Amino acid sequence: MSVVPTMSDFQNLWRGRDDLAVLTFNLNGETFAIEAVTVQEIIDLLPETKVPGAKPFVSSVINFRGKVIPLADIRLAFGMEATEPTIDSRIIVIELELDGELALTGIRTDRVFEVTTLMRSASEPAPRVGMRWRADYIECLVKRDGEFIILPNLQAIFAGTDQRVGMPTTTQQN
């Protein structure tokens, strides 16, 4: 069952602050942002090793400074088409708490833009209807310069157990 974010989940993102420092990046023409404090490093693409049986959006690992870390293509979690890397493609290495432990993870992007500040007053929770993506995969949307910046819920994306990532959770018959 998919869990739709509540207003209290939305408020937890801001933790009483009026602004949030984020790193913005591009996936398939959409602007996303993740909280800057989770970013460890931005690196050029590295050789990948495929992991048999892994979820499609985390199907490989990379060697990051002597550590093997998963490499995620969250565009697949959102049901977007996979794309070929370009000269602008980068990996954002983040540190997330998963199952009570800190874990390094790489996120493949089409382009990294900037570290910037987003204002709470310009944000709102993801709508429950009319979204092409799972609402529980989105922390909030922030309007800036006439466009929306999507803050993904990385906890929900990486902790999800549904093998059909990017699809609404429903009962499926074989």
CSV table of N, CA, C and O in Angstrom, one decimal, residues 9-74:
chain,number,residue,atom,x,y,z
A,9,ASP,N,4.2,15.4,7.6
A,9,ASP,CA,5.4,15.0,6.9
A,9,ASP,C,6.0,16.2,6.2
A,9,ASP,O,7.2,16.4,6.2
A,10,PHE,N,5.2,17.0,5.6
A,10,PHE,CA,5.6,18.1,4.8
A,10,PHE,C,6.3,19.1,5.8
A,10,PHE,O,7.3,19.7,5.5
A,11,GLN,N,5.7,19.3,7.0
A,11,GLN,CA,6.3,20.2,8.0
A,11,GLN,C,7.6,19.7,8.5
A,11,GLN,O,8.5,20.5,8.8
A,12,ASN,N,7.8,18.4,8.6
A,12,ASN,CA,9.0,17.8,9.1
A,12,ASN,C,10.2,18.2,8.2
A,12,ASN,O,11.3,18.3,8.7
A,13,LEU,N,10.0,18.3,6.9
A,13,LEU,CA,11.0,18.6,6.0
A,13,LEU,C,11.6,20.0,6.4
A,13,LEU,O,12.9,20.1,6.4
A,14,TRP,N,10.8,20.9,6.7
A,14,TRP,CA,11.3,22.3,7.0
A,14,TRP,C,11.8,22.4,8.4
A,14,TRP,O,12.6,23.3,8.7
A,15,ARG,N,11.4,21.5,9.3
A,15,ARG,CA,11.9,21.5,10.7
A,15,ARG,C,11.8,22.9,11.3
A,15,ARG,O,12.8,23.3,12.0
A,16,GLY,N,10.8,23.6,11.1
A,16,GLY,CA,10.6,25.0,11.7
A,16,GLY,C,11.4,26.1,11.0
A,16,GLY,O,11.3,27.2,11.5
A,17,ARG,N,12.1,25.8,10.0
A,17,ARG,CA,12.9,26.8,9.3
A,17,ARG,C,12.1,27.4,8.2
A,17,ARG,O,11.1,26.8,7.7
A,18,ASP,N,12.5,28.6,7.8
A,18,ASP,CA,11.8,29.4,6.7
A,18,ASP,C,12.4,29.1,5.4
A,18,ASP,O,11.9,29.4,4.3
A,19,ASP,N,13.7,28.6,5.4
A,19,ASP,CA,14.3,28.3,4.1
A,19,ASP,C,15.1,27.0,4.2
A,19,ASP,O,15.3,26.4,5.3
A,20,LEU,N,15.6,26.5,3.1
A,20,LEU,CA,16.2,25.2,3.0
A,20,LEU,C,17.3,25.3,2.0
A,20,LEU,O,17.1,25.7,0.8
A,21,ALA,N,18.6,25.0,2.4
A,21,ALA,CA,19.7,24.9,1.4
A,21,ALA,C,19.6,23.6,0.7
A,21,ALA,O,19.6,22.5,1.3
A,22,VAL,N,19.6,23.7,-0.7
A,22,VAL,CA,19.5,22.5,-1.5
A,22,VAL,C,20.5,22.5,-2.6
A,22,VAL,O,21.0,23.5,-3.0
A,23,LEU,N,20.7,21.3,-3.2
A,23,LEU,CA,21.4,21.2,-4.4
A,23,LEU,C,20.4,20.8,-5.5
A,23,LEU,O,19.6,19.9,-5.4
A,24,THR,N,20.4,21.6,-6.6
A,24,THR,CA,19.4,21.4,-7.6
A,24,THR,C,20.1,20.6,-8.8
A,24,THR,O,21.3,20.8,-9.0
A,25,PHE,N,19.3,19.8,-9.4
A,25,PHE,CA,19.8,19.0,-10.5
A,25,PHE,C,18.7,18.6,-11.5
A,25,PHE,O,17.5,18.8,-11.2
A,26,ASN,N,19.1,18.1,-12.7
A,26,ASN,CA,18.1,17.9,-13.7
A,26,ASN,C,18.0,16.4,-14.0
A,26,ASN,O,19.0,15.7,-14.0
A,27,LEU,N,16.8,15.9,-14.2
A,27,LEU,CA,16.5,14.6,-14.6
A,27,LEU,C,15.4,14.7,-15.7
A,27,LEU,O,14.3,15.2,-15.4
A,28,ASN,N,15.7,14.3,-16.9
A,28,ASN,CA,14.7,14.3,-18.0
A,28,ASN,C,14.0,15.6,-18.1
A,28,ASN,O,12.8,15.7,-18.4
A,29,GLY,N,14.7,16.7,-18.0
A,29,GLY,CA,14.1,18.1,-18.2
A,29,GLY,C,13.4,18.6,-17.0
A,29,GLY,O,12.9,19.7,-17.0
A,30,GLU,N,13.3,17.8,-15.9
A,30,GLU,CA,12.6,18.3,-14.6
A,30,GLU,C,13.7,18.7,-13.6
A,30,GLU,O,14.8,18.1,-13.6
A,31,THR,N,13.4,19.8,-12.9
A,31,THR,CA,14.4,20.2,-11.8
A,31,THR,C,14.0,19.6,-10.5
A,31,THR,O,12.9,19.7,-10.0
A,32,PHE,N,15.0,18.9,-9.9
A,32,PHE,CA,14.9,18.3,-8.6
A,32,PHE,C,15.8,18.9,-7.7
A,32,PHE,O,16.8,19.6,-8.1
A,33,ALA,N,15.6,18.7,-6.4
A,33,ALA,CA,16.5,19.3,-5.4
A,33,ALA,C,16.6,18.3,-4.2
A,33,ALA,O,15.6,17.7,-3.8
A,34,ILE,N,17.8,18.2,-3.6
A,34,ILE,CA,18.0,17.5,-2.4
A,34,ILE,C,18.7,18.4,-1.3
A,34,ILE,O,19.4,19.3,-1.7
A,35,GLU,N,18.3,18.1,-0.1
A,35,GLU,CA,18.9,19.0,1.0
A,35,GLU,C,20.4,18.9,0.9
A,35,GLU,O,21.0,17.8,0.8
A,36,ALA,N,21.1,20.1,0.9
A,36,ALA,CA,22.5,20.2,0.7
A,36,ALA,C,23.3,19.4,1.8
A,36,ALA,O,24.4,18.9,1.5
A,37,VAL,N,22.8,19.3,3.0
A,37,VAL,CA,23.5,18.7,4.1
A,37,VAL,C,23.7,17.2,3.8
A,37,VAL,O,24.6,16.6,4.4
A,38,THR,N,22.9,16.6,3.0
A,38,THR,CA,23.0,15.2,2.7
A,38,THR,C,24.1,14.9,1.6
A,38,THR,O,24.5,13.8,1.5
A,39,VAL,N,24.5,15.9,0.9
A,39,VAL,CA,25.4,15.8,-0.2
A,39,VAL,C,26.8,15.7,0.3
A,39,VAL,O,27.3,16.5,1.1
A,40,GLN,N,27.5,14.6,-0.1
A,40,GLN,CA,28.9,14.4,0.3
A,40,GLN,C,29.8,14.9,-0.8
A,40,GLN,O,30.9,15.5,-0.5
A,41,GLU,N,29.5,14.7,-2.0
A,41,GLU,CA,30.3,15.0,-3.1
A,41,GLU,C,29.6,14.9,-4.4
A,41,GLU,O,28.6,14.2,-4.6
A,42,ILE,N,30.0,15.7,-5.4
A,42,ILE,CA,29.5,15.6,-6.8
A,42,ILE,C,30.7,15.1,-7.6
A,42,ILE,O,31.8,15.8,-7.6
A,43,ILE,N,30.5,14.0,-8.4
A,43,ILE,CA,31.6,13.4,-9.1
A,43,ILE,C,31.2,13.2,-10.6
A,43,ILE,O,30.0,13.1,-10.9
A,44,ASP,N,32.2,13.0,-11.4
A,44,ASP,CA,32.0,12.6,-12.8
A,44,ASP,C,31.6,11.2,-12.8
A,44,ASP,O,31.8,10.5,-11.7
A,45,LEU,N,31.0,10.7,-13.9
A,45,LEU,CA,30.6,9.3,-13.9
A,45,LEU,C,31.7,8.4,-13.8
A,45,LEU,O,32.9,8.7,-14.2
A,46,LEU,N,31.5,7.2,-13.1
A,46,LEU,CA,32.5,6.2,-12.8
A,46,LEU,C,32.1,4.9,-13.5
A,46,LEU,O,30.9,4.7,-13.8
A,47,PRO,N,33.0,4.0,-13.7
A,47,PRO,CA,32.6,2.7,-14.2
A,47,PRO,C,31.6,2.0,-13.2
A,47,PRO,O,31.8,2.1,-12.0
A,48,GLU,N,30.6,1.3,-13.8
A,48,GLU,CA,29.6,0.7,-13.0
A,48,GLU,C,29.7,-0.8,-13.1
A,48,GLU,O,30.0,-1.3,-14.1
A,49,THR,N,29.3,-1.5,-12.0
A,49,THR,CA,29.2,-2.9,-12.0
A,49,THR,C,27.7,-3.3,-11.8
A,49,THR,O,27.1,-2.9,-10.8
A,50,LYS,N,27.1,-4.0,-12.7
A,50,LYS,CA,25.7,-4.4,-12.6
A,50,LYS,C,25.5,-5.4,-11.5
A,50,LYS,O,26.4,-6.2,-11.3
A,51,VAL,N,24.4,-5.3,-10.8
A,51,VAL,CA,24.1,-6.2,-9.7
A,51,VAL,C,22.9,-7.1,-10.2
A,51,VAL,O,21.8,-6.5,-10.3
A,52,PRO,N,23.1,-8.4,-10.5
A,52,PRO,CA,21.9,-9.2,-10.9
A,52,PRO,C,20.8,-9.3,-9.8
A,52,PRO,O,21.1,-9.4,-8.6
A,53,GLY,N,19.6,-9.1,-10.3
A,53,GLY,CA,18.4,-9.2,-9.4
A,53,GLY,C,18.1,-8.0,-8.6
A,53,GLY,O,17.2,-7.9,-7.8
A,54,ALA,N,18.9,-6.9,-8.8
A,54,ALA,CA,18.6,-5.6,-8.1
A,54,ALA,C,17.4,-4.9,-8.7
A,54,ALA,O,17.1,-5.2,-9.9
A,55,LYS,N,16.8,-4.0,-7.9
A,55,LYS,CA,15.8,-3.2,-8.5
A,55,LYS,C,16.3,-2.4,-9.6
A,55,LYS,O,17.5,-2.0,-9.6
A,56,PRO,N,15.5,-2.1,-10.6
A,56,PRO,CA,16.0,-1.4,-11.8
A,56,PRO,C,16.6,-0.1,-11.5
A,56,PRO,O,17.6,0.3,-12.2
A,57,PHE,N,16.1,0.6,-10.5
A,57,PHE,CA,16.6,2.0,-10.3
A,57,PHE,C,17.9,2.0,-9.5
A,57,PHE,O,18.6,3.0,-9.3
A,58,VAL,N,18.3,0.8,-8.9
A,58,VAL,CA,19.6,0.7,-8.2
A,58,VAL,C,20.2,-0.6,-8.7
A,58,VAL,O,20.5,-1.5,-7.9
A,59,SER,N,20.5,-0.7,-10.0
A,59,SER,CA,20.9,-1.9,-10.6
A,59,SER,C,22.4,-2.1,-10.7
A,59,SER,O,22.9,-3.1,-11.2
A,60,SER,N,23.2,-1.1,-10.1
A,60,SER,CA,24.6,-1.2,-10.2
A,60,SER,C,25.3,-0.6,-9.0
A,60,SER,O,24.6,0.1,-8.2
A,61,VAL,N,26.6,-0.8,-8.9
A,61,VAL,CA,27.4,-0.2,-7.8
A,61,VAL,C,28.6,0.4,-8.4
A,61,VAL,O,29.0,0.1,-9.5
A,62,ILE,N,29.2,1.3,-7.7
A,62,ILE,CA,30.4,2.0,-8.1
A,62,ILE,C,31.4,2.0,-7.0
A,62,ILE,O,31.1,1.7,-5.8
A,63,ASN,N,32.7,2.2,-7.3
A,63,ASN,CA,33.8,2.2,-6.3
A,63,ASN,C,34.0,3.7,-6.0
A,63,ASN,O,34.5,4.5,-6.9
A,64,PHE,N,33.6,4.1,-4.9
A,64,PHE,CA,33.7,5.5,-4.4
A,64,PHE,C,34.7,5.6,-3.3
A,64,PHE,O,34.4,5.2,-2.2
A,65,ARG,N,35.9,6.1,-3.7
A,65,ARG,CA,37.0,6.2,-2.7
A,65,ARG,C,37.3,5.0,-1.9
A,65,ARG,O,37.4,5.0,-0.7
A,66,GLY,N,37.3,3.8,-2.6
A,66,GLY,CA,37.6,2.5,-2.0
A,66,GLY,C,36.4,1.9,-1.4
A,66,GLY,O,36.5,0.8,-0.8
A,67,LYS,N,35.2,2.5,-1.4
A,67,LYS,CA,34.0,1.9,-0.9
A,67,LYS,C,33.0,1.5,-2.0
A,67,LYS,O,32.9,2.3,-3.0
A,68,VAL,N,32.4,0.4,-1.9
A,68,VAL,CA,31.4,0.0,-2.9
A,68,VAL,C,30.1,0.6,-2.5
A,68,VAL,O,29.6,0.3,-1.4
A,69,ILE,N,29.5,1.4,-3.3
A,69,ILE,CA,28.2,2.0,-3.0
A,69,ILE,C,27.2,1.8,-4.1
A,69,ILE,O,27.6,1.7,-5.3
A,70,PRO,N,25.9,1.7,-3.8
A,70,PRO,CA,24.9,1.6,-4.8
A,70,PRO,C,24.8,2.9,-5.6
A,70,PRO,O,25.0,4.0,-5.1
A,71,LEU,N,24.5,2.7,-6.9
A,71,LEU,CA,24.3,3.8,-7.8
A,71,LEU,C,22.8,3.8,-8.2
A,71,LEU,O,22.4,2.8,-8.8
A,72,ALA,N,22.1,4.8,-7.9
A,72,ALA,CA,20.6,4.9,-8.2
A,72,ALA,C,20.4,5.8,-9.4
A,72,ALA,O,21.0,6.9,-9.6
A,73,ASP,N,19.4,5.4,-10.2
A,73,ASP,CA,18.9,6.3,-11.3
A,73,ASP,C,17.4,6.5,-10.9
A,73,ASP,O,16.5,5.8,-11.3
A,74,ILE,N,17.2,7.6,-10.1
A,74,ILE,CA,15.9,7.7,-9.5
A,74,ILE,C,14.8,8.1,-10.6
A,74,ILE,O,13.6,8.1,-10.3
